[in-house]
Amino acid sequence: MATARGAWEAVPGCQGLLRLLFFCVLLAGVCRGNSVERKIYVSLNRTAPCVRLLNATHQIGCQSSISGDTGVIHVVEREEDLQWVLTDGPNPPYMVLLEGKLFTRPLMEKLKGRTKRIAGLAVSVAKPSPPEGYSPSVQCPNDGFGVYSSSEFAHCKVVQWNPLGNGLAYEDFSFPIFLLEDENETNVIKQCYRDHNLGRNGSAPAFPLCAMQLFSHMHAVTSTVTCMRRSSIQSTFSINPEIVCDPLSDYNVWSMLKPINTSGTLEPDDKVVVAATRLDSRSFFWNVAPGAESAVASFVTQLAAAEALQKTPSVATLPHNVMFVFFQGETFDYIGSSRMVYDMEKGKFPVKLENIHSFVELGQVALRTSQDLWMHTDPMSQKNDSVKNQVEQLLTTLETVATGVPAVVLQRPSQSQPLPPSSLQRFLRAQNISGVVLTDHSAAFQNRYYQSIYDTVENINVSYPPQLSPEEDLDFVTDTAQALADVATVLARALYRLAGGIASVDSIRADPNTVNRLLFGFLVKANNSWFQSLIRQDLKAYLGGGPLQHYIAVSSPTNTTYIVQYALANLTGTVIDLTQEQCQDPSKVPNENKDLYDYSWVQGPLSSNGTSRLPHCVRSTARLVRALSPAFELRQWSSTEYSTWTESRWKDIRARIFLVASKELEFITLMVGFGILVFSLVVTYCINAKADVLFLTPREPGAVSY
């Protein structure tokens, strides 16, 4: 007689039925598991973590434990509320939901040494922005990596450029800190706190309590030297290396007024006027870097100036060329400019240091008081009489062309005052150059939110009528856009004169509409019809859904870099009659040269019916060049000459809230579960031991005869 299992298998189709039954049970278990998880946890999807960054000597930032950090939520709306977290609360550790206005250095110092009672922080955005200002950067940005690292001007002894800087972004915290970007999610957390974590009649709150769990464990520790050495060893000896950190890097964007052969280098007699600015910013939190005043306003102004100068009919006959450069990574000890200087010195870039005629840089320019624009120069290089005369000619040229723009009044700060933090400092560190930095501040920054989450479009006083749609905002010229267009006009006219132009400059004028569209795209909504028309179809995802963030990161090119490159190409380039195939490979087209030009097949504007686009080929001189610190190419990870900033890798970044039971209930549940397990094992053993009695083996049937 067949066994029961054999009998089932002998029945046609039963084996398949068993498999189907098993699959359904398994699927039901998985679905129920997911359903249970959703019922237990509420994920927070709009958060930004504080991550770990490292340089040659230090680590800064934050991290959680490897399994995440969990704590009972306590809302801190006043400094007095900390008493519960630090001493009175009976259920530590606590996860502090901190109002943005309280996220200050004195308060963080109180929390920093209390890791047994503090599991982490969730910081809400202060609305409106703190009126007294807020900057987590240092008071002397990029100290030690400019031209004054070993002079009487070192460490900002003469001018504290960022007096509001509290240095929080350069501290190391042993617990996770997250930014809550969505006000709705913040309200959900506060409601959970009110429902479960507030005691009644002065008593301690009863379980279950509302808790939060933050995951942000970082793989790198100690310094760039340590993490790069570990990564290097892994890469050398492991088939599947585990890299623990990556250098901060991206690309500089650059273009020439007149095309040059990029496969070689310029002759020593070929002179170039450099117009420079920076692309990047940062804040305390990863990839939250609006940088409206610290970066965006200046590179938008330079883009508008490049467009205005390129449209001038006589630029092709100018004695000198003009190079527009947009440096990446300047926030982190001049990554972009130091790399370009290094490449110029090594002959790896078409322009050499000896080719530079003069250098005009745009610093922060959006917050001018009255109409003043300040011209900063370097007192050390002007100890050389020749350089001093060249600088004087440069300033005189700027002042002369500015007379035709009444809205801009150029001013000179004290001649003994050093340069503010600027890319020009890296060039002066290599060679004496006639240069100037144009800013809206005579001494300390006007920007009260330097390198913070509050350096947004509101900080530079850009606003649009509420009745306008986003597409209508593109064509609404704000007062800030007009003011920046005036600065761009002065810059374009000055560059024309410095390049040797002698014709009237009255016709050179930056377009306020261009400035407004650029400001709107970079600070309000990147995914707009104009930005869409400027880029390749495969880059649409780079536009995102809201304003762009301008953190350099480690994956490159970043959104900002790509869009600035294509904006520059469209504003200064020429639409040519090539097919898509010819545009992507112009080497087969007569009279086209990839060494002189860059070719881009862009989406183009919408057609008249509004359902399709009119793509075309843009020929320009806008290109990308690597912005990676020379320290990593030279493997000098402890360098004091070049930037050594790296970013730690991580596996998981997330945040969630849930209800947590008391320790006693958790212990009881554990013990009950353990008891059931032991009981099950005993029962299983007993059944197995008495199986021959409990389960009789059927007798084999005798032979059947007919």
PDB file of C-alpha atoms in Angstrom, residues 88-358:
ATOM      1  CA  ASP A  88      13.888  64.872  33.513  1.00  0.00           C
ATOM      2  CA  GLY A  89      12.593  62.458  30.885  1.00  0.00           C
ATOM      3  CA  PRO A  90      12.238  58.871  32.169  1.00  0.00           C
ATOM      4  CA  ASN A  91      12.522  57.123  28.777  1.00  0.00           C
ATOM      5  CA  PRO A  92      15.869  57.975  27.190  1.00  0.00           C
ATOM      6  CA  PRO A  93      17.331  58.043  24.633  1.00  0.00           C
ATOM      7  CA  TYR A  94      15.291  60.779  22.974  1.00  0.00           C
ATOM      8  CA  MET A  95      14.952  61.752  19.346  1.00  0.00           C
ATOM      9  CA  VAL A  96      14.696  65.552  19.412  1.00  0.00           C
ATOM     10  CA  LEU A  97      12.419  67.306  16.929  1.00  0.00           C
ATOM     11  CA  LEU A  98      14.062  70.717  16.956  1.00  0.00           C
ATOM     12  CA  GLU A  99      12.567  73.935  15.665  1.00  0.00           C
ATOM     13  CA  GLY A 100      14.863  75.434  13.016  1.00  0.00           C
ATOM     14  CA  LYS A 101      15.329  78.703  14.895  1.00  0.00           C
ATOM     15  CA  LEU A 102      16.928  76.759  17.799  1.00  0.00           C
ATOM     16  CA  PHE A 103      19.476  74.923  15.641  1.00  0.00           C
ATOM     17  CA  THR A 104      22.369  77.011  16.942  1.00  0.00           C
ATOM     18  CA  ARG A 105      25.877  76.292  18.135  1.00  0.00           C
ATOM     19  CA  PRO A 106      25.227  76.919  21.885  1.00  0.00           C
ATOM     20  CA  LEU A 107      22.303  74.503  21.893  1.00  0.00           C
ATOM     21  CA  MET A 108      24.188  71.872  19.892  1.00  0.00           C
ATOM     22  CA  GLU A 109      27.086  72.094  22.334  1.00  0.00           C
ATOM     23  CA  LYS A 110      24.656  71.128  25.100  1.00  0.00           C
ATOM     24  CA  LEU A 111      23.520  68.064  23.172  1.00  0.00           C
ATOM     25  CA  LYS A 112      26.890  66.981  21.841  1.00  0.00           C
ATOM     26  CA  GLY A 113      28.180  65.484  25.072  1.00  0.00           C
ATOM     27  CA  ARG A 114      24.914  63.783  26.097  1.00  0.00           C
ATOM     28  CA  THR A 115      24.874  60.855  23.675  1.00  0.00           C
ATOM     29  CA  LYS A 116      23.379  58.495  26.296  1.00  0.00           C
ATOM     30  CA  ARG A 117      20.215  60.586  26.363  1.00  0.00           C
ATOM     31  CA  ILE A 118      20.246  61.827  22.748  1.00  0.00           C
ATOM     32  CA  ALA A 119      19.586  59.347  19.926  1.00  0.00           C
ATOM     33  CA  GLY A 120      19.495  61.970  17.196  1.00  0.00           C
ATOM     34  CA  LEU A 121      17.929  65.154  15.862  1.00  0.00           C
ATOM     35  CA  ALA A 122      15.267  65.968  13.310  1.00  0.00           C
ATOM     36  CA  VAL A 123      15.378  69.669  12.417  1.00  0.00           C
ATOM     37  CA  SER A 124      12.438  71.504  10.896  1.00  0.00           C
ATOM     38  CA  VAL A 125      12.883  74.471   8.569  1.00  0.00           C
ATOM     39  CA  ALA A 126      12.358  77.838  10.248  1.00  0.00           C
ATOM     40  CA  LYS A 127       9.690  79.916   8.523  1.00  0.00           C
ATOM     41  CA  PRO A 128      10.347  82.711   7.990  1.00  0.00           C
ATOM     42  CA  SER A 129      14.138  82.518   7.857  1.00  0.00           C
ATOM     43  CA  PRO A 130      15.841  83.607  11.107  1.00  0.00           C
ATOM     44  CA  PRO A 131      15.829  87.432  10.915  1.00  0.00           C
ATOM     45  CA  GLU A 132      19.158  87.678  12.753  1.00  0.00           C
ATOM     46  CA  GLY A 133      20.801  85.525  10.072  1.00  0.00           C
ATOM     47  CA  TYR A 134      22.171  82.003  10.113  1.00  0.00           C
ATOM     48  CA  SER A 135      25.363  80.530   8.663  1.00  0.00           C
ATOM     49  CA  PRO A 136      26.740  77.084   9.628  1.00  0.00           C
ATOM     50  CA  SER A 137      29.950  77.879   7.749  1.00  0.00           C
ATOM     51  CA  VAL A 138      33.110  79.257   9.361  1.00  0.00           C
ATOM     52  CA  GLN A 139      33.944  82.929   9.764  1.00  0.00           C
ATOM     53  CA  CYS A 140      37.019  82.620   7.540  1.00  0.00           C
ATOM     54  CA  PRO A 141      36.021  80.414   4.562  1.00  0.00           C
ATOM     55  CA  ASN A 142      38.756  78.416   2.778  1.00  0.00           C
ATOM     56  CA  ASP A 143      41.312  79.557   5.343  1.00  0.00           C
ATOM     57  CA  GLY A 144      44.778  78.230   4.572  1.00  0.00           C
ATOM     58  CA  PHE A 145      44.244  77.467   0.888  1.00  0.00           C
ATOM     59  CA  GLY A 146      44.268  80.957  -0.604  1.00  0.00           C
ATOM     60  CA  VAL A 147      47.101  83.347  -1.288  1.00  0.00           C
ATOM     61  CA  TYR A 148      47.294  84.572   2.327  1.00  0.00           C
ATOM     62  CA  SER A 149      47.974  81.273   4.114  1.00  0.00           C
ATOM     63  CA  SER A 150      51.371  82.466   5.395  1.00  0.00           C
ATOM     64  CA  SER A 151      51.149  86.244   5.458  1.00  0.00           C
ATOM     65  CA  GLU A 152      49.959  89.071   7.675  1.00  0.00           C
ATOM     66  CA  PHE A 153      46.473  88.572   6.190  1.00  0.00           C
ATOM     67  CA  ALA A 154      46.243  84.885   7.180  1.00  0.00           C
ATOM     68  CA  HIS A 155      43.222  83.582   9.125  1.00  0.00           C
ATOM     69  CA  CYS A 156      41.158  86.673   8.239  1.00  0.00           C
ATOM     70  CA  LYS A 157      43.052  88.855  10.724  1.00  0.00           C
ATOM     71  CA  VAL A 158      42.034  92.022   8.862  1.00  0.00           C
ATOM     72  CA  VAL A 159      38.448  91.145   7.853  1.00  0.00           C
ATOM     73  CA  GLN A 160      36.168  88.426   9.228  1.00  0.00           C
ATOM     74  CA  TRP A 161      34.324  87.823   5.960  1.00  0.00           C
ATOM     75  CA  ASN A 162      31.503  85.744   7.457  1.00  0.00           C
ATOM     76  CA  PRO A 163      30.962  87.100  10.999  1.00  0.00           C
ATOM     77  CA  LEU A 164      27.690  85.168  11.416  1.00  0.00           C
ATOM     78  CA  GLY A 165      29.415  81.843  10.768  1.00  0.00           C
ATOM     79  CA  ASN A 166      28.964  79.471  13.720  1.00  0.00           C
ATOM     80  CA  GLY A 167      31.044  76.630  12.255  1.00  0.00           C
ATOM     81  CA  LEU A 168      28.414  73.932  12.881  1.00  0.00           C
ATOM     82  CA  ALA A 169      28.890  72.471   9.402  1.00  0.00           C
ATOM     83  CA  TYR A 170      32.536  71.772  10.283  1.00  0.00           C
ATOM     84  CA  GLU A 171      31.855  69.943  13.562  1.00  0.00           C
ATOM     85  CA  ASP A 172      31.700  66.182  14.102  1.00  0.00           C
ATOM     86  CA  PHE A 173      28.574  64.704  15.705  1.00  0.00           C
ATOM     87  CA  SER A 174      28.261  61.106  16.868  1.00  0.00           C
ATOM     88  CA  PHE A 175      24.488  60.952  16.375  1.00  0.00           C
ATOM     89  CA  PRO A 176      22.338  61.357  13.234  1.00  0.00           C
ATOM     90  CA  ILE A 177      20.854  64.730  12.310  1.00  0.00           C
ATOM     91  CA  PHE A 178      18.192  64.967   9.608  1.00  0.00           C
ATOM     92  CA  LEU A 179      16.426  67.932   8.019  1.00  0.00           C
ATOM     93  CA  LEU A 180      12.637  67.664   7.657  1.00  0.00           C
ATOM     94  CA  GLU A 181      11.971  69.303   4.290  1.00  0.00           C
ATOM     95  CA  ASP A 182       8.219  68.680   4.139  1.00  0.00           C
ATOM     96  CA  GLU A 183       6.014  70.646   6.525  1.00  0.00           C
ATOM     97  CA  ASN A 184       3.258  68.030   6.261  1.00  0.00           C
ATOM     98  CA  GLU A 185       5.598  65.288   7.473  1.00  0.00           C
ATOM     99  CA  THR A 186       6.719  67.543  10.321  1.00  0.00           C
ATOM    100  CA  ASN A 187       3.080  67.998  11.346  1.00  0.00           C
ATOM    101  CA  VAL A 188       2.517  64.216  11.261  1.00  0.00           C
ATOM    102  CA  ILE A 189       5.429  63.733  13.670  1.00  0.00           C
ATOM    103  CA  LYS A 190       4.176  66.477  15.985  1.00  0.00           C
ATOM    104  CA  GLN A 191       0.689  64.980  15.998  1.00  0.00           C
ATOM    105  CA  CYS A 192       2.105  61.571  16.883  1.00  0.00           C
ATOM    106  CA  TYR A 193       4.043  63.258  19.695  1.00  0.00           C
ATOM    107  CA  ARG A 194       0.923  65.017  21.017  1.00  0.00           C
ATOM    108  CA  ASP A 195      -1.163  61.835  20.868  1.00  0.00           C
ATOM    109  CA  HIS A 196       1.289  59.546  22.653  1.00  0.00           C
ATOM    110  CA  ASN A 197       4.185  61.387  24.310  1.00  0.00           C
ATOM    111  CA  LEU A 198       2.512  64.095  26.362  1.00  0.00           C
ATOM    112  CA  GLY A 199       1.815  63.178  29.978  1.00  0.00           C
ATOM    113  CA  ARG A 200      -1.523  63.885  31.620  1.00  0.00           C
ATOM    114  CA  ASN A 201      -1.841  65.989  34.786  1.00  0.00           C
ATOM    115  CA  GLY A 202       1.920  66.279  35.217  1.00  0.00           C
ATOM    116  CA  SER A 203       2.547  62.532  35.057  1.00  0.00           C
ATOM    117  CA  ALA A 204       4.982  60.780  32.760  1.00  0.00           C
ATOM    118  CA  PRO A 205       3.485  59.657  29.430  1.00  0.00           C
ATOM    119  CA  ALA A 206       2.227  56.077  29.260  1.00  0.00           C
ATOM    120  CA  PHE A 207       3.320  53.506  26.717  1.00  0.00           C
ATOM    121  CA  PRO A 208       3.135  53.017  23.795  1.00  0.00           C
ATOM    122  CA  LEU A 209       5.224  56.074  22.883  1.00  0.00           C
ATOM    123  CA  CYS A 210       5.896  57.645  19.509  1.00  0.00           C
ATOM    124  CA  ALA A 211       9.493  57.004  18.421  1.00  0.00           C
ATOM    125  CA  MET A 212      11.699  57.794  15.457  1.00  0.00           C
ATOM    126  CA  GLN A 213      14.447  55.760  13.824  1.00  0.00           C
ATOM    127  CA  LEU A 214      17.196  57.349  11.708  1.00  0.00           C
ATOM    128  CA  PHE A 215      19.585  55.403   9.481  1.00  0.00           C
ATOM    129  CA  SER A 216      22.752  57.150   8.284  1.00  0.00           C
ATOM    130  CA  HIS A 217      25.714  54.935   9.097  1.00  0.00           C
ATOM    131  CA  MET A 218      28.920  56.151   7.426  1.00  0.00           C
ATOM    132  CA  HIS A 219      31.663  53.806   6.206  1.00  0.00           C
ATOM    133  CA  ALA A 220      34.629  56.222   6.372  1.00  0.00           C
ATOM    134  CA  VAL A 221      36.308  57.375   9.574  1.00  0.00           C
ATOM    135  CA  THR A 222      39.104  59.590  10.891  1.00  0.00           C
ATOM    136  CA  SER A 223      40.422  61.423   7.792  1.00  0.00           C
ATOM    137  CA  THR A 224      40.878  61.353   4.039  1.00  0.00           C
ATOM    138  CA  VAL A 225      44.305  59.782   4.534  1.00  0.00           C
ATOM    139  CA  THR A 226      42.770  56.835   6.382  1.00  0.00           C
ATOM    140  CA  CYS A 227      39.762  56.262   4.149  1.00  0.00           C
ATOM    141  CA  MET A 228      41.674  56.627   0.859  1.00  0.00           C
ATOM    142  CA  ARG A 229      44.360  54.225   2.086  1.00  0.00           C
ATOM    143  CA  ARG A 230      41.708  51.658   3.010  1.00  0.00           C
ATOM    144  CA  SER A 231      39.964  52.096  -0.325  1.00  0.00           C
ATOM    145  CA  SER A 232      43.278  51.775  -2.156  1.00  0.00           C
ATOM    146  CA  ILE A 233      44.145  48.529  -0.352  1.00  0.00           C
ATOM    147  CA  GLN A 234      40.697  47.137  -1.136  1.00  0.00           C
ATOM    148  CA  SER A 235      41.042  48.059  -4.824  1.00  0.00           C
ATOM    149  CA  THR A 236      44.461  46.401  -5.004  1.00  0.00           C
ATOM    150  CA  PHE A 237      43.791  43.079  -3.277  1.00  0.00           C
ATOM    151  CA  SER A 238      40.046  42.477  -3.469  1.00  0.00           C
ATOM    152  CA  ILE A 239      38.010  41.194  -6.388  1.00  0.00           C
ATOM    153  CA  ASN A 240      34.984  43.097  -5.061  1.00  0.00           C
ATOM    154  CA  PRO A 241      36.548  46.113  -3.353  1.00  0.00           C
ATOM    155  CA  GLU A 242      34.520  48.000  -0.772  1.00  0.00           C
ATOM    156  CA  ILE A 243      35.296  51.685  -1.294  1.00  0.00           C
ATOM    157  CA  VAL A 244      34.645  53.694   1.869  1.00  0.00           C
ATOM    158  CA  CYS A 245      34.973  57.282   0.568  1.00  0.00           C
ATOM    159  CA  ASP A 246      35.162  59.268  -2.663  1.00  0.00           C
ATOM    160  CA  PRO A 247      36.862  62.588  -3.487  1.00  0.00           C
ATOM    161  CA  LEU A 248      34.535  65.556  -3.952  1.00  0.00           C
ATOM    162  CA  SER A 249      34.752  66.253  -7.656  1.00  0.00           C
ATOM    163  CA  ASP A 250      32.855  67.443 -10.699  1.00  0.00           C
ATOM    164  CA  TYR A 251      33.618  69.528 -13.808  1.00  0.00           C
ATOM    165  CA  ASN A 252      34.406  73.180 -14.443  1.00  0.00           C
ATOM    166  CA  VAL A 253      32.469  74.801 -17.274  1.00  0.00           C
ATOM    167  CA  TRP A 254      34.442  77.046 -19.640  1.00  0.00           C
ATOM    168  CA  SER A 255      34.124  78.693 -23.024  1.00  0.00           C
ATOM    169  CA  MET A 256      36.053  81.082 -25.257  1.00  0.00           C
ATOM    170  CA  LEU A 257      34.737  84.206 -26.934  1.00  0.00           C
ATOM    171  CA  LYS A 258      36.712  83.202 -30.034  1.00  0.00           C
ATOM    172  CA  PRO A 259      37.283  79.479 -30.680  1.00  0.00           C
ATOM    173  CA  ILE A 260      40.717  78.014 -29.994  1.00  0.00           C
ATOM    174  CA  ASN A 261      42.218  74.646 -30.824  1.00  0.00           C
ATOM    175  CA  THR A 262      41.699  72.578 -27.689  1.00  0.00           C
ATOM    176  CA  SER A 263      44.053  69.834 -28.855  1.00  0.00           C
ATOM    177  CA  GLY A 264      47.059  72.124 -28.280  1.00  0.00           C
ATOM    178  CA  THR A 265      48.043  75.150 -26.215  1.00  0.00           C
ATOM    179  CA  LEU A 266      48.115  78.870 -26.968  1.00  0.00           C
ATOM    180  CA  GLU A 267      51.288  80.652 -27.979  1.00  0.00           C
ATOM    181  CA  PRO A 268      52.863  82.837 -25.262  1.00  0.00           C
ATOM    182  CA  ASP A 269      51.868  86.010 -27.129  1.00  0.00           C
ATOM    183  CA  ASP A 270      48.189  85.039 -27.207  1.00  0.00           C
ATOM    184  CA  LYS A 271      46.529  86.902 -24.358  1.00  0.00           C
ATOM    185  CA  VAL A 272      43.281  85.968 -22.657  1.00  0.00           C
ATOM    186  CA  VAL A 273      41.034  87.950 -20.326  1.00  0.00           C
ATOM    187  CA  VAL A 274      39.502  85.597 -17.753  1.00  0.00           C
ATOM    188  CA  ALA A 275      35.970  86.108 -16.394  1.00  0.00           C
ATOM    189  CA  ALA A 276      35.370  83.733 -13.505  1.00  0.00           C
ATOM    190  CA  THR A 277      32.806  82.771 -10.892  1.00  0.00           C
ATOM    191  CA  ARG A 278      31.805  79.739  -8.823  1.00  0.00           C
ATOM    192  CA  LEU A 279      29.034  77.189  -9.298  1.00  0.00           C
ATOM    193  CA  ASP A 280      28.742  75.492  -5.930  1.00  0.00           C
ATOM    194  CA  SER A 281      27.517  76.071  -2.410  1.00  0.00           C
ATOM    195  CA  ARG A 282      26.642  73.874   0.569  1.00  0.00           C
ATOM    196  CA  SER A 283      24.772  73.771   3.872  1.00  0.00           C
ATOM    197  CA  PHE A 284      24.783  71.608   6.995  1.00  0.00           C
ATOM    198  CA  PHE A 285      22.694  68.959   5.212  1.00  0.00           C
ATOM    199  CA  TRP A 286      23.668  66.778   2.273  1.00  0.00           C
ATOM    200  CA  ASN A 287      22.640  68.062  -1.148  1.00  0.00           C
ATOM    201  CA  VAL A 288      20.642  70.951   0.278  1.00  0.00           C
ATOM    202  CA  ALA A 289      22.536  73.892  -1.169  1.00  0.00           C
ATOM    203  CA  PRO A 290      20.252  76.539  -2.694  1.00  0.00           C
ATOM    204  CA  GLY A 291      23.149  79.056  -2.784  1.00  0.00           C
ATOM    205  CA  ALA A 292      21.071  81.932  -4.165  1.00  0.00           C
ATOM    206  CA  GLU A 293      23.466  84.702  -3.115  1.00  0.00           C
ATOM    207  CA  SER A 294      26.632  82.675  -2.544  1.00  0.00           C
ATOM    208  CA  ALA A 295      26.675  81.153  -6.046  1.00  0.00           C
ATOM    209  CA  VAL A 296      23.598  81.379  -8.296  1.00  0.00           C
ATOM    210  CA  ALA A 297      23.303  85.158  -8.627  1.00  0.00           C
ATOM    211  CA  SER A 298      26.950  85.454  -9.673  1.00  0.00           C
ATOM    212  CA  PHE A 299      27.011  82.666 -12.272  1.00  0.00           C
ATOM    213  CA  VAL A 300      23.670  83.817 -13.680  1.00  0.00           C
ATOM    214  CA  THR A 301      25.158  87.309 -14.044  1.00  0.00           C
ATOM    215  CA  GLN A 302      28.201  85.908 -15.830  1.00  0.00           C
ATOM    216  CA  LEU A 303      26.020  83.869 -18.207  1.00  0.00           C
ATOM    217  CA  ALA A 304      24.115  87.030 -19.115  1.00  0.00           C
ATOM    218  CA  ALA A 305      27.387  88.922 -19.638  1.00  0.00           C
ATOM    219  CA  ALA A 306      28.700  86.143 -21.898  1.00  0.00           C
ATOM    220  CA  GLU A 307      25.537  86.352 -24.008  1.00  0.00           C
ATOM    221  CA  ALA A 308      25.746  90.143 -24.267  1.00  0.00           C
ATOM    222  CA  LEU A 309      29.423  90.094 -25.278  1.00  0.00           C
ATOM    223  CA  GLN A 310      28.974  87.292 -27.819  1.00  0.00           C
ATOM    224  CA  LYS A 311      26.275  89.295 -29.602  1.00  0.00           C
ATOM    225  CA  THR A 312      28.637  92.228 -30.150  1.00  0.00           C
ATOM    226  CA  PRO A 313      29.446  92.338 -33.893  1.00  0.00           C
ATOM    227  CA  SER A 314      33.158  93.240 -33.597  1.00  0.00           C
ATOM    228  CA  VAL A 315      34.258  90.575 -31.100  1.00  0.00           C
ATOM    229  CA  ALA A 316      35.890  88.451 -33.804  1.00  0.00           C
ATOM    230  CA  THR A 317      38.497  91.168 -34.398  1.00  0.00           C
ATOM    231  CA  LEU A 318      39.422  91.809 -30.750  1.00  0.00           C
ATOM    232  CA  PRO A 319      43.196  91.647 -30.080  1.00  0.00           C
ATOM    233  CA  HIS A 320      42.705  89.447 -27.012  1.00  0.00           C
ATOM    234  CA  ASN A 321      40.398  86.519 -26.368  1.00  0.00           C
ATOM    235  CA  VAL A 322      37.993  86.201 -23.426  1.00  0.00           C
ATOM    236  CA  MET A 323      37.558  83.014 -21.418  1.00  0.00           C
ATOM    237  CA  PHE A 324      34.467  82.479 -19.255  1.00  0.00           C
ATOM    238  CA  VAL A 325      35.052  79.997 -16.419  1.00  0.00           C
ATOM    239  CA  PHE A 326      32.574  78.563 -13.927  1.00  0.00           C
ATOM    240  CA  PHE A 327      34.472  76.796 -11.154  1.00  0.00           C
ATOM    241  CA  GLN A 328      33.089  73.805  -9.248  1.00  0.00           C
ATOM    242  CA  GLY A 329      34.032  72.884  -5.688  1.00  0.00           C
ATOM    243  CA  GLU A 330      35.254  76.319  -4.608  1.00  0.00           C
ATOM    244  CA  THR A 331      33.401  75.906  -1.309  1.00  0.00           C
ATOM    245  CA  PHE A 332      35.767  73.084  -0.395  1.00  0.00           C
ATOM    246  CA  ASP A 333      39.162  74.806  -0.526  1.00  0.00           C
ATOM    247  CA  TYR A 334      39.053  75.845  -4.184  1.00  0.00           C
ATOM    248  CA  ILE A 335      38.809  72.430  -5.863  1.00  0.00           C
ATOM    249  CA  GLY A 336      37.951  73.737  -9.340  1.00  0.00           C
ATOM    250  CA  SER A 337      40.326  76.699  -9.541  1.00  0.00           C
ATOM    251  CA  SER A 338      43.262  74.822  -8.004  1.00  0.00           C
ATOM    252  CA  ARG A 339      42.803  72.055 -10.590  1.00  0.00           C
ATOM    253  CA  MET A 340      42.711  74.522 -13.468  1.00  0.00           C
ATOM    254  CA  VAL A 341      45.869  76.262 -12.225  1.00  0.00           C
ATOM    255  CA  TYR A 342      47.535  72.857 -11.886  1.00  0.00           C
ATOM    256  CA  ASP A 343      46.533  71.875 -15.435  1.00  0.00           C
ATOM    257  CA  MET A 344      47.744  75.231 -16.782  1.00  0.00           C
ATOM    258  CA  GLU A 345      51.111  74.762 -15.095  1.00  0.00           C
ATOM    259  CA  LYS A 346      51.455  71.204 -16.453  1.00  0.00           C
ATOM    260  CA  GLY A 347      50.394  72.139 -19.997  1.00  0.00           C
ATOM    261  CA  LYS A 348      47.234  70.027 -19.739  1.00  0.00           C
ATOM    262  CA  PHE A 349      44.909  72.934 -20.543  1.00  0.00           C
ATOM    263  CA  PRO A 350      44.856  74.975 -23.778  1.00  0.00           C
ATOM    264  CA  VAL A 351      45.407  78.249 -21.872  1.00  0.00           C
ATOM    265  CA  LYS A 352      48.538  78.669 -19.748  1.00  0.00           C
ATOM    266  CA  LEU A 353      49.102  81.035 -16.840  1.00  0.00           C
ATOM    267  CA  GLU A 354      51.387  83.170 -18.991  1.00  0.00           C
ATOM    268  CA  ASN A 355      48.501  83.741 -21.418  1.00  0.00           C
ATOM    269  CA  ILE A 356      46.341  85.478 -18.796  1.00  0.00           C
ATOM    270  CA  HIS A 357      46.128  89.202 -19.463  1.00  0.00           C
ATOM    271  CA  SER A 358      43.750  90.065 -16.605  1.00  0.00           C
TER     272      SER A 358
END
